[in-house]
Tab-separated table of C-alpha atoms in Angstrom:
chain	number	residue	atom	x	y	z
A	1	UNK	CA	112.967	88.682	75.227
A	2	UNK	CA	111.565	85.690	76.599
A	3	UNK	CA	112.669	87.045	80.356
A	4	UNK	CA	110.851	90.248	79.655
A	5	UNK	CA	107.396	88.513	78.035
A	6	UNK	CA	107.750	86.075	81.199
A	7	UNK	CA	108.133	88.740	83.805
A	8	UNK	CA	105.189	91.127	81.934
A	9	UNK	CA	102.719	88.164	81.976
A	10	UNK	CA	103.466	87.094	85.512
A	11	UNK	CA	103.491	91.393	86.983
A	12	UNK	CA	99.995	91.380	85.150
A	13	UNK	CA	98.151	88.522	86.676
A	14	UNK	CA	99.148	89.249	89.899
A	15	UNK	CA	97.877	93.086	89.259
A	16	UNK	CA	95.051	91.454	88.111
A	17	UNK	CA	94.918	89.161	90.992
A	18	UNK	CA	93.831	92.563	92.775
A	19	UNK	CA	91.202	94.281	90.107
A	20	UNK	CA	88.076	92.325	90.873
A	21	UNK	CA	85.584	91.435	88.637
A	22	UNK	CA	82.375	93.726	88.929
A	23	UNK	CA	81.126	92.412	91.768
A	24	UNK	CA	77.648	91.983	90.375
A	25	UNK	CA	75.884	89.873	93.259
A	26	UNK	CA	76.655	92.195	95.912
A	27	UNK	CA	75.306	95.422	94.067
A	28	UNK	CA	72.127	92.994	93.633
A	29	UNK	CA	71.969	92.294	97.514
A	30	UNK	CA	72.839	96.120	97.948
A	31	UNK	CA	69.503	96.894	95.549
A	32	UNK	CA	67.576	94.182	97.436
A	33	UNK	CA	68.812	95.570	100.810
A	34	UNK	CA	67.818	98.943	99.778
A	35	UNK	CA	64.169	98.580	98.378
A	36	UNK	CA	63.743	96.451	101.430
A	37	UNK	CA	64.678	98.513	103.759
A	38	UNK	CA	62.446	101.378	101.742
A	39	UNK	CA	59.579	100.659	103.775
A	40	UNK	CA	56.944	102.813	105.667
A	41	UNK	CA	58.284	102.622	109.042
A	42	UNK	CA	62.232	103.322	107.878
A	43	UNK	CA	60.381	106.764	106.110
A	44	UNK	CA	58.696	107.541	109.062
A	45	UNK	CA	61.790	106.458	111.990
A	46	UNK	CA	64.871	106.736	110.189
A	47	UNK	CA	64.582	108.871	107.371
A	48	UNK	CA	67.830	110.584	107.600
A	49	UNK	CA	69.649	107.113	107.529
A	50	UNK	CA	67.310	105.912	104.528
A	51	UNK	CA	68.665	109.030	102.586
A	52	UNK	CA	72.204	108.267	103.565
A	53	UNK	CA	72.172	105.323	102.346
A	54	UNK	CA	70.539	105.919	98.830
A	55	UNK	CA	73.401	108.690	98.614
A	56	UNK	CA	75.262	105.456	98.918
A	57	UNK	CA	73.784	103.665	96.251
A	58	UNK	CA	74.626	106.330	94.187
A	59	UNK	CA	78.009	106.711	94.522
A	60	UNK	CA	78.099	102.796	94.458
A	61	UNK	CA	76.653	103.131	90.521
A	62	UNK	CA	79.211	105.927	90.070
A	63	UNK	CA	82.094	102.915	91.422
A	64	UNK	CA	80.512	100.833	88.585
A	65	UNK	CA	80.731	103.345	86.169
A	66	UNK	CA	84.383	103.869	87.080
A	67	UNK	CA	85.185	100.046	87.191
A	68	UNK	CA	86.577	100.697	90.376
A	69	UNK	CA	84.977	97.556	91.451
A	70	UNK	CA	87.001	96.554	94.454
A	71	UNK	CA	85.547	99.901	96.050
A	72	UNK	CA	82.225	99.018	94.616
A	73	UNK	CA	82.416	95.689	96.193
A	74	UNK	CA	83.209	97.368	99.635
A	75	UNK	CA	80.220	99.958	99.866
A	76	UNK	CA	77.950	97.542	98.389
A	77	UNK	CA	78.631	95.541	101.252
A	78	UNK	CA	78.451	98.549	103.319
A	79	UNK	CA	74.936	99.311	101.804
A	80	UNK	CA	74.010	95.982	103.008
A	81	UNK	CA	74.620	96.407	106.666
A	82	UNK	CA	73.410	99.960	106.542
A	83	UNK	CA	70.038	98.752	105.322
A	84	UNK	CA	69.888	96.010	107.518
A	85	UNK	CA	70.585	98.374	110.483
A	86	UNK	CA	68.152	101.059	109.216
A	87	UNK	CA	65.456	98.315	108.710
A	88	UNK	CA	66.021	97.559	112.446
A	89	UNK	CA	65.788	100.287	114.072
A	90	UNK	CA	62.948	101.500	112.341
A	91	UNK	CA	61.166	98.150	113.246
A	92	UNK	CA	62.387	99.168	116.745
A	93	UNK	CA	61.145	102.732	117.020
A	94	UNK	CA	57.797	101.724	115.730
A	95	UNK	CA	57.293	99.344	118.970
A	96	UNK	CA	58.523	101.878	121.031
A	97	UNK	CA	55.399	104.040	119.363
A	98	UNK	CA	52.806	101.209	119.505
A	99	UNK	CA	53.780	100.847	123.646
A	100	UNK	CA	53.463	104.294	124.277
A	101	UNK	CA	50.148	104.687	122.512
A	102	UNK	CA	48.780	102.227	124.091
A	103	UNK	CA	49.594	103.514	127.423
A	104	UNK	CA	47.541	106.202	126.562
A	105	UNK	CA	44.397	104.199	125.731
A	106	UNK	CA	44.739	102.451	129.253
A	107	UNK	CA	42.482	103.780	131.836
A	108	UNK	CA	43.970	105.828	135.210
A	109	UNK	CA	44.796	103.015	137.864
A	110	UNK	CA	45.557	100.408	135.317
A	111	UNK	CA	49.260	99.253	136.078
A	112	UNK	CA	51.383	98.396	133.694
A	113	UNK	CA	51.832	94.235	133.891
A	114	UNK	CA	55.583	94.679	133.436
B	1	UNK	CA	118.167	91.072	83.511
B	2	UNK	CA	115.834	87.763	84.207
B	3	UNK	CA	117.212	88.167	87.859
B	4	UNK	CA	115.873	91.254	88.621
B	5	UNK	CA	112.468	90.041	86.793
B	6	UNK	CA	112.801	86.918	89.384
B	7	UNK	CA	113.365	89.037	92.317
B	8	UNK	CA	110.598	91.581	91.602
B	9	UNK	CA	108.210	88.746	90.700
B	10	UNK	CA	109.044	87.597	94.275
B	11	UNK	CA	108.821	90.654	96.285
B	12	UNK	CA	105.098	90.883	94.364
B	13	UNK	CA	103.848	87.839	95.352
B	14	UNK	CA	105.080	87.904	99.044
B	15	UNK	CA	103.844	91.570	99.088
B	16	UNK	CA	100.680	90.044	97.337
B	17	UNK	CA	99.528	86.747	99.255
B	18	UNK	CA	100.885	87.206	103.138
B	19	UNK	CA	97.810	88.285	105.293
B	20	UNK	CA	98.978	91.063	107.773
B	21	UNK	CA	97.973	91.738	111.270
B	22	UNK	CA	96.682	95.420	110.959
B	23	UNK	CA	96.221	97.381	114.224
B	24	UNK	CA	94.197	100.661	113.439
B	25	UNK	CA	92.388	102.625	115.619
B	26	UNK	CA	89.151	101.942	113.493
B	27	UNK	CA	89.525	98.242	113.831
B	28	UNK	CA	90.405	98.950	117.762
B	29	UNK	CA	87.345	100.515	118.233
B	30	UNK	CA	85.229	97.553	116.785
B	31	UNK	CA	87.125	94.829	118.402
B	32	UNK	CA	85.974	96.378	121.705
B	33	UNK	CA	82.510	96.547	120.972
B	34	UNK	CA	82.140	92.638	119.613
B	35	UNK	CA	83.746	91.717	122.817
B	36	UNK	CA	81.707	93.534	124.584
B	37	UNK	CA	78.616	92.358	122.775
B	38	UNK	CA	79.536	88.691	122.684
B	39	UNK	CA	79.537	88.701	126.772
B	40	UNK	CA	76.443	90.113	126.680
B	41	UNK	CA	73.802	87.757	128.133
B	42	UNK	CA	70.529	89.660	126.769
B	43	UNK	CA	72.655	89.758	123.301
B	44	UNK	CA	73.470	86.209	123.324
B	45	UNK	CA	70.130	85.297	123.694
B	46	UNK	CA	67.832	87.664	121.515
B	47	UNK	CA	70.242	88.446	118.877
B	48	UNK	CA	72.258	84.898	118.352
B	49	UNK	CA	72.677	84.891	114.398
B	50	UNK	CA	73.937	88.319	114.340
B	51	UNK	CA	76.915	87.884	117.074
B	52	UNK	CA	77.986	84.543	115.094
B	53	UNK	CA	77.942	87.260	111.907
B	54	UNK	CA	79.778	89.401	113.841
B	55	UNK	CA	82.349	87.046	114.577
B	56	UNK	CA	82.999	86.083	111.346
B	57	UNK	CA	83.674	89.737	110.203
B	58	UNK	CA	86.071	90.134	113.462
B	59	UNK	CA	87.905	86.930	112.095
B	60	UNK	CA	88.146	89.012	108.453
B	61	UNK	CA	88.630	92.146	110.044
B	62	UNK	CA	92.275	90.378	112.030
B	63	UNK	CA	93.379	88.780	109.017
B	64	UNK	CA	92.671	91.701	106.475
B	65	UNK	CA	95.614	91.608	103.808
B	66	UNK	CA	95.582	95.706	103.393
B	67	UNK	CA	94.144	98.366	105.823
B	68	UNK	CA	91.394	99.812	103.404
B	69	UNK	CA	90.243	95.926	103.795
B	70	UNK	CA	90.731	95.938	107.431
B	71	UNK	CA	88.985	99.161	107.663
B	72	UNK	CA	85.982	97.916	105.629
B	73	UNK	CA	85.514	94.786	108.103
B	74	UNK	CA	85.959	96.499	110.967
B	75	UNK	CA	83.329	99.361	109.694
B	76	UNK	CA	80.524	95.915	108.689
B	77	UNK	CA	81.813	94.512	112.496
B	78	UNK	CA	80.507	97.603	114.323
B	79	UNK	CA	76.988	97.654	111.892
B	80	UNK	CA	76.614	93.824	113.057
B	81	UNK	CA	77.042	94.474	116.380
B	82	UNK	CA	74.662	97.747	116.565
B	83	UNK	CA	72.606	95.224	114.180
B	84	UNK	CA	72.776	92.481	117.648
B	85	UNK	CA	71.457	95.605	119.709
B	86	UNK	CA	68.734	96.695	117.810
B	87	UNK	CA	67.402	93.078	117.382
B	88	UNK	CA	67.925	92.774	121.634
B	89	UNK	CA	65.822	95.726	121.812
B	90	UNK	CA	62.844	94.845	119.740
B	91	UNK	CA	62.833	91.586	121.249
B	92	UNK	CA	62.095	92.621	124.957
B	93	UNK	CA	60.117	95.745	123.266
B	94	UNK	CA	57.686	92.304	121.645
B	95	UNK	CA	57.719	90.528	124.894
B	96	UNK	CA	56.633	94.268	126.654
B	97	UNK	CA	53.805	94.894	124.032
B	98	UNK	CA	52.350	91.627	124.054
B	99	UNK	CA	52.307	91.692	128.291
B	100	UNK	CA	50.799	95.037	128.042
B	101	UNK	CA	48.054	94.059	125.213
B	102	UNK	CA	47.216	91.338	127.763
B	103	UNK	CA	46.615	93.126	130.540
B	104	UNK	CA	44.561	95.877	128.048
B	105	UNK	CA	42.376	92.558	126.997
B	106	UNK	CA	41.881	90.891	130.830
B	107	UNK	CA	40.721	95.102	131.963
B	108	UNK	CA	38.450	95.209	129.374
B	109	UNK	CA	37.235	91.656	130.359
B	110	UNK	CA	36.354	92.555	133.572
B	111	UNK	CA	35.193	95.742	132.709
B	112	UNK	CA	32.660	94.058	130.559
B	113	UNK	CA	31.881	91.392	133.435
B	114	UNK	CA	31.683	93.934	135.739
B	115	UNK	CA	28.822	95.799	133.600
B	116	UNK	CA	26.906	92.662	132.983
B	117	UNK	CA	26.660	92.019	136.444
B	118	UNK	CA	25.437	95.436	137.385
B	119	UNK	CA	22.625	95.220	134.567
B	120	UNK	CA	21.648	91.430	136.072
B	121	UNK	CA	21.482	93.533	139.179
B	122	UNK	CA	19.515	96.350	138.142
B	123	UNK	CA	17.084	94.161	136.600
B	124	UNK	CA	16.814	91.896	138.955
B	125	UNK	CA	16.094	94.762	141.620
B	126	UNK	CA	12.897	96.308	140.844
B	127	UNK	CA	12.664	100.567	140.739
B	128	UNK	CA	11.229	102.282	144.026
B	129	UNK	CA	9.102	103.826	140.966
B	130	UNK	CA	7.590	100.666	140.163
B	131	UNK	CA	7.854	98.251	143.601
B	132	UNK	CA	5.492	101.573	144.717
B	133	UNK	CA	3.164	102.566	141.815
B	134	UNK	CA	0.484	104.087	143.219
B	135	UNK	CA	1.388	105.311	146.489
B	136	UNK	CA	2.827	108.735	144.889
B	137	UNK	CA	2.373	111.726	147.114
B	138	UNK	CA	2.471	109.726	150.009
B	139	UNK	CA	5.464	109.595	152.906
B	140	UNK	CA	7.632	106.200	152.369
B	141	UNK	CA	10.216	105.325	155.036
B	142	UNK	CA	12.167	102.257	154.667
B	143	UNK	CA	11.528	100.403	158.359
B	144	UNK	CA	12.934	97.386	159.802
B	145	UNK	CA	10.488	95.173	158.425
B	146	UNK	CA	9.569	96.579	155.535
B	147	UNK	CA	8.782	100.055	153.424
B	148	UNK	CA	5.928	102.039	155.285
B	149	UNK	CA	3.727	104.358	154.441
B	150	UNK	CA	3.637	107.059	157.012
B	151	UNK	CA	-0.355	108.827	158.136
B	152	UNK	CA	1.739	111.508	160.010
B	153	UNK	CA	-0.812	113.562	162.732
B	154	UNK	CA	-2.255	115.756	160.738
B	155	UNK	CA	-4.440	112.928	159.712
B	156	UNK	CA	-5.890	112.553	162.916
B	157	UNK	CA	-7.955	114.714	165.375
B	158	UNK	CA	-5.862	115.562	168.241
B	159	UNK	CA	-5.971	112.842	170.848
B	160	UNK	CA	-8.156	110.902	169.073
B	161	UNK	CA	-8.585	108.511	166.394
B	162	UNK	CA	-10.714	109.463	163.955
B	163	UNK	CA	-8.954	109.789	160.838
B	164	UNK	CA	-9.288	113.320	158.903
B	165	UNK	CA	-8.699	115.591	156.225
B	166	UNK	CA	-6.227	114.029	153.525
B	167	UNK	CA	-6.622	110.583	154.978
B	168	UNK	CA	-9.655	109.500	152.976
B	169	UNK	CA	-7.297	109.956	149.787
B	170	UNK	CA	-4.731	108.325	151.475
B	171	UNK	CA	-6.291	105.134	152.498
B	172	UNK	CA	-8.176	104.918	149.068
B	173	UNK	CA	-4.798	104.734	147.518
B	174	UNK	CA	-3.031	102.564	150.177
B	175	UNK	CA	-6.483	100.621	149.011
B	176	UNK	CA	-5.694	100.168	145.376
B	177	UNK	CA	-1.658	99.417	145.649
B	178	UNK	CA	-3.138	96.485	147.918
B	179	UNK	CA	-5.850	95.356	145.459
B	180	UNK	CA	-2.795	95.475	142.692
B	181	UNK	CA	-0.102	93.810	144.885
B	182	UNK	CA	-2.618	90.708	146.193
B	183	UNK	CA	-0.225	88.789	148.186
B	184	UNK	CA	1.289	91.566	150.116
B	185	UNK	CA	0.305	91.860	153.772
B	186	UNK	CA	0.657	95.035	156.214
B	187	UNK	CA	1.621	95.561	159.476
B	188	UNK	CA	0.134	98.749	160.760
B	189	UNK	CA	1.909	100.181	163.352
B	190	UNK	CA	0.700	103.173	165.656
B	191	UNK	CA	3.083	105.608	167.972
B	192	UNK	CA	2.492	108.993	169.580
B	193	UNK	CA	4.640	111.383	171.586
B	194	UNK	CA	5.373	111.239	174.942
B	195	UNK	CA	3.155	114.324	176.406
B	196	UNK	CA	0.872	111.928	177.899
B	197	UNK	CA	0.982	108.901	180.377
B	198	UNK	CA	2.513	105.848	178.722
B	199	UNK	CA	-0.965	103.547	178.811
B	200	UNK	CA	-2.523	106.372	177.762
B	201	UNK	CA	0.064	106.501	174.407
B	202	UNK	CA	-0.078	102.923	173.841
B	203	UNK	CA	-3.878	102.400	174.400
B	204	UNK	CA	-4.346	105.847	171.669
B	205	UNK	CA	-1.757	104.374	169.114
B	206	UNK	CA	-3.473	100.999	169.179
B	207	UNK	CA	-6.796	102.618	168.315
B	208	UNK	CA	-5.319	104.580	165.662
B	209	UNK	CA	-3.781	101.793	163.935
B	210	UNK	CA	-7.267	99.343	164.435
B	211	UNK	CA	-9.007	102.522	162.757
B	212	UNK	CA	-6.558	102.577	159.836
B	213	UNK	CA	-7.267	98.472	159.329
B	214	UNK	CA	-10.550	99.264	159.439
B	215	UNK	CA	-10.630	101.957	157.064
B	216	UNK	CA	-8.808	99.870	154.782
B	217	UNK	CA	-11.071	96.532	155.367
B	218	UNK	CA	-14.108	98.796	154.549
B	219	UNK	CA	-12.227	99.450	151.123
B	220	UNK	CA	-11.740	96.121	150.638
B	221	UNK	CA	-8.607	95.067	151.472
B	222	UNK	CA	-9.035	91.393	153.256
B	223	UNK	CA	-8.334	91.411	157.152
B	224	UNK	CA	-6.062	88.344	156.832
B	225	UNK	CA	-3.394	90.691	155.114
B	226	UNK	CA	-3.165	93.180	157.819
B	227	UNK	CA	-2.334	93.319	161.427
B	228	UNK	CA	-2.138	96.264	163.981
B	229	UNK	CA	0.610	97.135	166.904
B	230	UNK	CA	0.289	100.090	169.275
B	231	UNK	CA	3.985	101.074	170.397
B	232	UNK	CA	2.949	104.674	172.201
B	233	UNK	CA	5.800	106.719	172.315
B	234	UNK	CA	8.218	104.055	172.480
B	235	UNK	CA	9.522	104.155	169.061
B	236	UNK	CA	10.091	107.936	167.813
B	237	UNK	CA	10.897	109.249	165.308
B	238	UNK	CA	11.991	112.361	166.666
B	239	UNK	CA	13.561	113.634	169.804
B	240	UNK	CA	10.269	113.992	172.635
B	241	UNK	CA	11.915	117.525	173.893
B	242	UNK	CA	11.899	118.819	170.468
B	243	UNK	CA	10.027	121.018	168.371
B	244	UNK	CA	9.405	118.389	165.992
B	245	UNK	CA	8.247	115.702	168.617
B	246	UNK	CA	4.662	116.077	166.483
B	247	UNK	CA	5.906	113.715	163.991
B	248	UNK	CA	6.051	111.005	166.279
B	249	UNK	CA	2.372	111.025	166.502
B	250	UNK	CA	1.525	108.581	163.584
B	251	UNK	CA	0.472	105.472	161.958
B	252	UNK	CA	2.798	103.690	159.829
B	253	UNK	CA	1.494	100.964	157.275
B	254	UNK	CA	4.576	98.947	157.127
B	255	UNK	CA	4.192	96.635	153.714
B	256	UNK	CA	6.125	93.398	154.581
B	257	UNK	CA	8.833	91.511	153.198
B	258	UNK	CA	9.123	87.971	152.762
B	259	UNK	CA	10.391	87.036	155.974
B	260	UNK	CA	8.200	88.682	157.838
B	261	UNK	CA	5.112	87.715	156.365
B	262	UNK	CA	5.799	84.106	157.966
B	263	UNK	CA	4.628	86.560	161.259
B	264	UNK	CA	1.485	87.645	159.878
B	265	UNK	CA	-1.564	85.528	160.505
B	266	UNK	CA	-4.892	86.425	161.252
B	267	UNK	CA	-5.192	90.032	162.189
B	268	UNK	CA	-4.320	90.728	165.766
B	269	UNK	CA	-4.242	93.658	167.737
B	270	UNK	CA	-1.062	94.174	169.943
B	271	UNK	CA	-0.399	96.433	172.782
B	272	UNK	CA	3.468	96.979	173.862
């Protein structure tokens, strides 16, 4: 009996050693990634990618719902670096805009310095 | 019975705690592009936090403990590296704007300099309107020396040199731009065609301009301010053989600049 209670408490902290706890920090970066990244250039370059990744953050409060937490954990972090890129490539596109235009606004016969 | 717990308890934690080397076509994939990005000289220098991210993630990604975890790693490894890029980009895209927005400001600079120096330039240059108020109606032809007004032949019997028809109008206003302009002084010049003898041309272009002075003396224009030439047909206007070798029958009251009114003394009568 002893064996068995032994064995049971040892087979259930190491299952538990792999059911996280909700990993509440990284769905706070994910929100904080997200509303960040929500800005008026990401809406206007990368709206697609913006919607993608609120999909995301759905299915992220769905993992939470769930307790599936270790997946949680794992898109959160994925929301994260999805933001992040989003955020820079918007930032990117809107330069690329800002050159062109003016380009426009230079007179013929200006060169470009570069 | 407590053996078989003891071996399954062991076969957990071994299965549990040793870190695996995973090899999946995901975490290929990513591997490749952080080395590639981590060479990368433009990377290295615009984008420096996110490569050192990047290989921290490619240190998790080789060491991951299950696939799903190596999968996960090597997904965040390829973000971070397209991450590096995008940061690269935006950084020579900055350096590109702000060398453009330069050379926008130094145009419009010059641009600007450029028009203020015209306007000091107009100003400073008075209008053929106003330099000539007055003279209106009358033939102005910009000469060596100065602007003249040309008496063209009609204003003079033929051969002679009394002055006729318009000419009285003419020499009344050539009267009053003189009274209004004080300090300028005239050199009134005479020339004819060539259809006579030479001395004949000089000696009838000499009177013509000394009857122009006159004209002009009698209307009150001092005699100090003016002097006369006759050049005969020695300076035409027109070719001698052609139709319009008329024109070169006339007296031209040249108004003088600056420099030549060091020339102009008392008035003298010259023959060339």
């Amino acid at each position: 009996m002893r064996a068995i209670l032994l064995t049971v408490t040892v087979l259930h902290s190491l299952v538990g050693c792999s059911t996280k706890n909700p990993p509440l920090r990284d769905i706070s970066n994910a929100k904080m990634a997200l509303i960040k990244a929500e800005n008026d250039a990401a809406k206007r370059y990368a709206s697609d990618a913006l919607v993608d990744v609120k999909v995301k953050y759905q299915s992220l409060q769905r993992l939470m719902q769930e307790k599936r937490f270790e997946e949680a954990q794992f898109l959160a972090q994925e929301i994260q670096a999805d933001a992040r890129l989003l955020q820079e490539r918007a930032s990117r596109l809107e330069l690329e805009d800002q050159i062109k235009e003016l380009h426009q606004t230079m007179p013929m016969g200006e060169k470009d310095p570069s | 019975m407590i053996r078989l717990s003891f071996i399954l308890l062991l076969v957990l934690l071994v299965g549990c705690s040793t870190p695996q080397k995973i090899n999946t076509m995901a975490l290929q994939h990513s591997q490749e592009a952080y080395e590639k990005a981590r060479n990368n000289q433009s990377l290295q220098r615009h984008a420096p936090t996110s490569l050192f991210q990047a290989g921290k993630l490619y240190t998790l990604c080789t060491t991951a403990n299950t696939p799903k975890e190596a999968a996960h790693f090597a997904y965040l490894l390829e973000q971070e590296v397209k991450v590096a890029k995008e940061r690269t980009k935006t950084a020579i895209l900055k350096e590109r704007l702000k060398s453009l927005q330069e050379g926008v400001k130094e145009a419009k600079a010059l641009k600007q300099r450029e028009a203020r120096e015209a306007l000091e330039i107009e100003e400073s240059t008075p209008k053929l309107e106003d330099a000539y108020y007055g003279l209106e109606g009358l033939v102005l032809e910009q000469r060596e020396e100065g602007m003249a007004i040309v008496l063209g032949s009609e204003y003079f019997s033929a051969d002679k040199a009394l002055l006729q028809g318009e000419a009285a109008r003419a020499i009344s206003q050539v009267v009053r731009y003189l009274q209004a302009h004080p300090d300028q002084k005239v050199l009134i010049a005479g020339h004819t065609d060539s259809s006579h003898g030479s001395v004949y041309n000089i000696d009838l272009s000499l009177r013509r301009a000394d009857r122009v002075a006159q004209a002009l003396e009698y209307g009150g224009v001092s005699s100090d301010r003016m002097k006369t030439k006759g050049y005969g047909e020695l300076r035409p206007i027109e070719d001698n053989e052609s139709a319009f070798a008329i024109k070169n029958n006339r007296v031209e009251i040249i108004l003088l600049g600056e420099e030549e009114d060091k020339n102009v003394g008392t008035r003298e009568s010259q023959r060339f």
